PDB file of C-alpha atoms in Angstrom:
ATOM      1  CA  ILE A   1     -28.889 124.497 145.368  1.00  0.00           C
ATOM      2  CA  SER A   2     -31.240 121.505 145.546  1.00  0.00           C
ATOM      3  CA  THR A   3     -34.281 123.777 145.902  1.00  0.00           C
ATOM      4  CA  LEU A   4     -33.124 125.843 142.926  1.00  0.00           C
ATOM      5  CA  LEU A   5     -32.785 122.694 140.812  1.00  0.00           C
ATOM      6  CA  ASP A   6     -36.206 121.421 141.924  1.00  0.00           C
ATOM      7  CA  ARG A   7     -37.763 124.748 140.919  1.00  0.00           C
ATOM      8  CA  TYR A   8     -35.896 124.628 137.600  1.00  0.00           C
ATOM      9  CA  ILE A   9     -37.221 121.146 136.814  1.00  0.00           C
ATOM     10  CA  ARG A  10     -40.745 122.205 137.764  1.00  0.00           C
ATOM     11  CA  ALA A  11     -40.562 125.286 135.502  1.00  0.00           C
ATOM     12  CA  TRP A  12     -39.436 123.191 132.529  1.00  0.00           C
ATOM     13  CA  GLU A  13     -41.897 120.366 133.092  1.00  0.00           C
ATOM     14  CA  THR A  14     -44.864 122.738 133.525  1.00  0.00           C
ATOM     15  CA  GLY A  15     -43.844 125.182 130.780  1.00  0.00           C
ATOM     16  CA  ASP A  16     -43.626 128.054 133.287  1.00  0.00           C
ATOM     17  CA  VAL A  17     -41.715 130.834 131.536  1.00  0.00           C
ATOM     18  CA  ASP A  18     -42.028 133.263 134.463  1.00  0.00           C
ATOM     19  CA  GLY A  19     -40.942 130.566 136.907  1.00  0.00           C
ATOM     20  CA  LEU A  20     -37.859 129.836 134.804  1.00  0.00           C
ATOM     21  CA  VAL A  21     -36.916 133.488 134.379  1.00  0.00           C
ATOM     22  CA  ALA A  22     -37.262 134.092 138.133  1.00  0.00           C
ATOM     23  CA  LEU A  23     -34.391 131.633 138.699  1.00  0.00           C
ATOM     24  CA  LEU A  24     -31.986 133.471 136.401  1.00  0.00           C
ATOM     25  CA  GLN A  25     -29.298 136.037 137.080  1.00  0.00           C
ATOM     26  CA  GLU A  26     -30.092 139.328 135.344  1.00  0.00           C
ATOM     27  CA  ASP A  27     -27.221 138.688 132.878  1.00  0.00           C
ATOM     28  CA  ALA A  28     -27.891 134.963 132.379  1.00  0.00           C
ATOM     29  CA  THR A  29     -27.113 133.361 129.027  1.00  0.00           C
ATOM     30  CA  VAL A  30     -28.587 130.502 127.030  1.00  0.00           C
ATOM     31  CA  SER A  31     -26.678 128.660 124.313  1.00  0.00           C
ATOM     32  CA  MET A  32     -27.497 125.510 122.352  1.00  0.00           C
ATOM     33  CA  PRO A  33     -24.516 123.949 120.586  1.00  0.00           C
ATOM     34  CA  PRO A  34     -24.330 123.132 117.721  1.00  0.00           C
ATOM     35  CA  SER A  35     -26.947 125.819 116.983  1.00  0.00           C
ATOM     36  CA  PRO A  36     -25.414 129.286 116.704  1.00  0.00           C
ATOM     37  CA  SER A  37     -28.336 130.683 118.737  1.00  0.00           C
ATOM     38  CA  TRP A  38     -27.295 132.529 121.871  1.00  0.00           C
ATOM     39  CA  PHE A  39     -29.411 134.652 124.199  1.00  0.00           C
ATOM     40  CA  ALA A  40     -28.317 137.004 126.982  1.00  0.00           C
ATOM     41  CA  GLY A  41     -30.431 138.577 129.703  1.00  0.00           C
ATOM     42  CA  ARG A  42     -33.767 137.692 131.221  1.00  0.00           C
ATOM     43  CA  ASP A  43     -35.850 139.524 128.616  1.00  0.00           C
ATOM     44  CA  ALA A  44     -34.207 137.770 125.660  1.00  0.00           C
ATOM     45  CA  ILE A  45     -34.436 134.383 127.373  1.00  0.00           C
ATOM     46  CA  ARG A  46     -38.094 134.994 128.258  1.00  0.00           C
ATOM     47  CA  ALA A  47     -38.976 135.890 124.665  1.00  0.00           C
ATOM     48  CA  PHE A  48     -37.114 132.935 123.167  1.00  0.00           C
ATOM     49  CA  THR A  49     -38.488 130.407 125.643  1.00  0.00           C
ATOM     50  CA  ALA A  50     -42.073 131.637 125.295  1.00  0.00           C
ATOM     51  CA  ALA A  51     -41.918 131.608 121.491  1.00  0.00           C
ATOM     52  CA  HIS A  52     -39.941 128.423 120.825  1.00  0.00           C
ATOM     53  CA  ILE A  53     -39.509 126.127 123.834  1.00  0.00           C
ATOM     54  CA  PHE A  54     -42.607 126.133 126.032  1.00  0.00           C
ATOM     55  CA  VAL A  55     -45.085 125.932 123.157  1.00  0.00           C
ATOM     56  CA  PRO A  56     -47.561 123.153 122.357  1.00  0.00           C
ATOM     57  CA  PRO A  57     -47.196 120.371 121.515  1.00  0.00           C
ATOM     58  CA  ASN A  58     -43.739 120.442 123.194  1.00  0.00           C
ATOM     59  CA  ALA A  59     -43.558 118.946 126.652  1.00  0.00           C
ATOM     60  CA  TRP A  60     -40.327 118.389 128.540  1.00  0.00           C
ATOM     61  CA  LYS A  61     -38.933 116.015 131.129  1.00  0.00           C
ATOM     62  CA  LEU A  62     -35.611 116.497 132.916  1.00  0.00           C
ATOM     63  CA  VAL A  63     -33.551 113.822 134.655  1.00  0.00           C
ATOM     64  CA  ARG A  64     -30.749 114.985 136.951  1.00  0.00           C
ATOM     65  CA  THR A  65     -27.143 114.166 136.173  1.00  0.00           C
ATOM     66  CA  ARG A  66     -23.806 116.016 136.351  1.00  0.00           C
ATOM     67  CA  ALA A  67     -21.378 117.264 133.722  1.00  0.00           C
ATOM     68  CA  ASN A  68     -18.005 118.893 134.335  1.00  0.00           C
ATOM     69  CA  ALA A  69     -18.803 119.013 138.089  1.00  0.00           C
ATOM     70  CA  GLN A  70     -21.865 121.138 137.371  1.00  0.00           C
ATOM     71  CA  PRO A  71     -25.557 120.354 137.720  1.00  0.00           C
ATOM     72  CA  ALA A  72     -26.908 118.932 134.490  1.00  0.00           C
ATOM     73  CA  PHE A  73     -29.989 117.229 133.110  1.00  0.00           C
ATOM     74  CA  ALA A  74     -30.812 114.698 130.477  1.00  0.00           C
ATOM     75  CA  LEU A  75     -33.463 116.579 128.524  1.00  0.00           C
ATOM     76  CA  TYR A  76     -36.367 114.711 126.950  1.00  0.00           C
ATOM     77  CA  GLN A  77     -38.927 116.139 124.540  1.00  0.00           C
ATOM     78  CA  HIS A  78     -42.466 115.002 123.891  1.00  0.00           C
ATOM     79  CA  ALA A  79     -43.700 116.515 120.648  1.00  0.00           C
ATOM     80  CA  GLY A  80     -47.329 115.434 120.848  1.00  0.00           C
ATOM     81  CA  THR A  81     -47.172 111.691 120.162  1.00  0.00           C
ATOM     82  CA  GLY A  82     -45.264 108.681 121.418  1.00  0.00           C
ATOM     83  CA  PRO A  83     -42.864 108.557 124.364  1.00  0.00           C
ATOM     84  CA  TYR A  84     -40.571 111.312 125.548  1.00  0.00           C
ATOM     85  CA  ARG A  85     -37.414 111.119 123.434  1.00  0.00           C
ATOM     86  CA  ALA A  86     -33.878 112.162 124.255  1.00  0.00           C
ATOM     87  CA  PHE A  87     -33.162 115.711 123.129  1.00  0.00           C
ATOM     88  CA  GLY A  88     -29.777 116.451 124.664  1.00  0.00           C
ATOM     89  CA  ILE A  89     -27.866 117.365 127.792  1.00  0.00           C
ATOM     90  CA  GLN A  90     -28.441 120.626 129.606  1.00  0.00           C
ATOM     91  CA  VAL A  91     -25.688 122.008 131.862  1.00  0.00           C
ATOM     92  CA  LEU A  92     -26.285 124.832 134.337  1.00  0.00           C
ATOM     93  CA  THR A  93     -23.821 127.390 135.606  1.00  0.00           C
ATOM     94  CA  ILE A  94     -24.816 128.569 139.075  1.00  0.00           C
ATOM     95  CA  ARG A  95     -23.663 131.884 140.530  1.00  0.00           C
ATOM     96  CA  HIS A  96     -24.823 133.321 143.859  1.00  0.00           C
ATOM     97  CA  ASP A  97     -27.785 130.923 144.190  1.00  0.00           C
ATOM     98  CA  ARG A  98     -29.143 131.781 140.740  1.00  0.00           C
ATOM     99  CA  ILE A  99     -28.649 130.374 137.271  1.00  0.00           C
ATOM    100  CA  ALA A 100     -26.045 132.306 135.299  1.00  0.00           C
ATOM    101  CA  GLY A 101     -25.923 130.041 132.256  1.00  0.00           C
ATOM    102  CA  ILE A 102     -27.897 127.303 130.533  1.00  0.00           C
ATOM    103  CA  THR A 103     -26.050 125.338 127.880  1.00  0.00           C
ATOM    104  CA  THR A 104     -28.132 122.758 126.049  1.00  0.00           C
ATOM    105  CA  PHE A 105     -26.103 120.375 123.914  1.00  0.00           C
ATOM    106  CA  ILE A 106     -28.651 119.388 121.289  1.00  0.00           C
ATOM    107  CA  ASN A 107     -27.615 115.814 120.602  1.00  0.00           C
ATOM    108  CA  PRO A 108     -29.818 112.883 121.679  1.00  0.00           C
ATOM    109  CA  ASP A 109     -26.811 110.535 121.591  1.00  0.00           C
ATOM    110  CA  LEU A 110     -25.258 112.379 124.531  1.00  0.00           C
ATOM    111  CA  VAL A 111     -28.076 111.294 126.852  1.00  0.00           C
ATOM    112  CA  GLY A 112     -26.891 107.681 126.911  1.00  0.00           C
ATOM    113  CA  LEU A 113     -23.386 108.797 127.859  1.00  0.00           C
ATOM    114  CA  PHE A 114     -24.752 110.317 131.064  1.00  0.00           C
ATOM    115  CA  GLY A 115     -26.683 107.234 132.156  1.00  0.00           C
ATOM    116  CA  PRO A 116     -30.385 107.883 131.492  1.00  0.00           C
ATOM    117  CA  ALA A 117     -32.276 105.926 128.838  1.00  0.00           C
ATOM    118  CA  ARG A 118     -33.024 107.482 125.447  1.00  0.00           C
ATOM    119  CA  GLU A 119     -36.794 107.187 126.005  1.00  0.00           C
ATOM    120  CA  GLN A 120     -38.754 107.968 129.138  1.00  0.00           C
TER     121      GLN A 120
END
């Protein structure tokens, strides 16, 4: 699982849509509470990520943590100027050595509850 998580971090931090999608189960889901957005399947996740997440000036940094006994990350966003700022907590669901679910809780205040600093 450690290699999978390393590859996941690398995909996010380099904006590698294909690298991210390659780590997903065919029926993987992405949700982002409190946003009602929800995506299912590699094609939908690829389209959403390419159009809205891995686009300039966005840059991302992930710091490992755990939530509900699952791998998780403090997610930081750099939107072109200043330091990376807390964006939220991302929790992965792993099934058969692939990612079955990505839940990103979009709330910068959650980052401090999981240990990492609000700015990186």
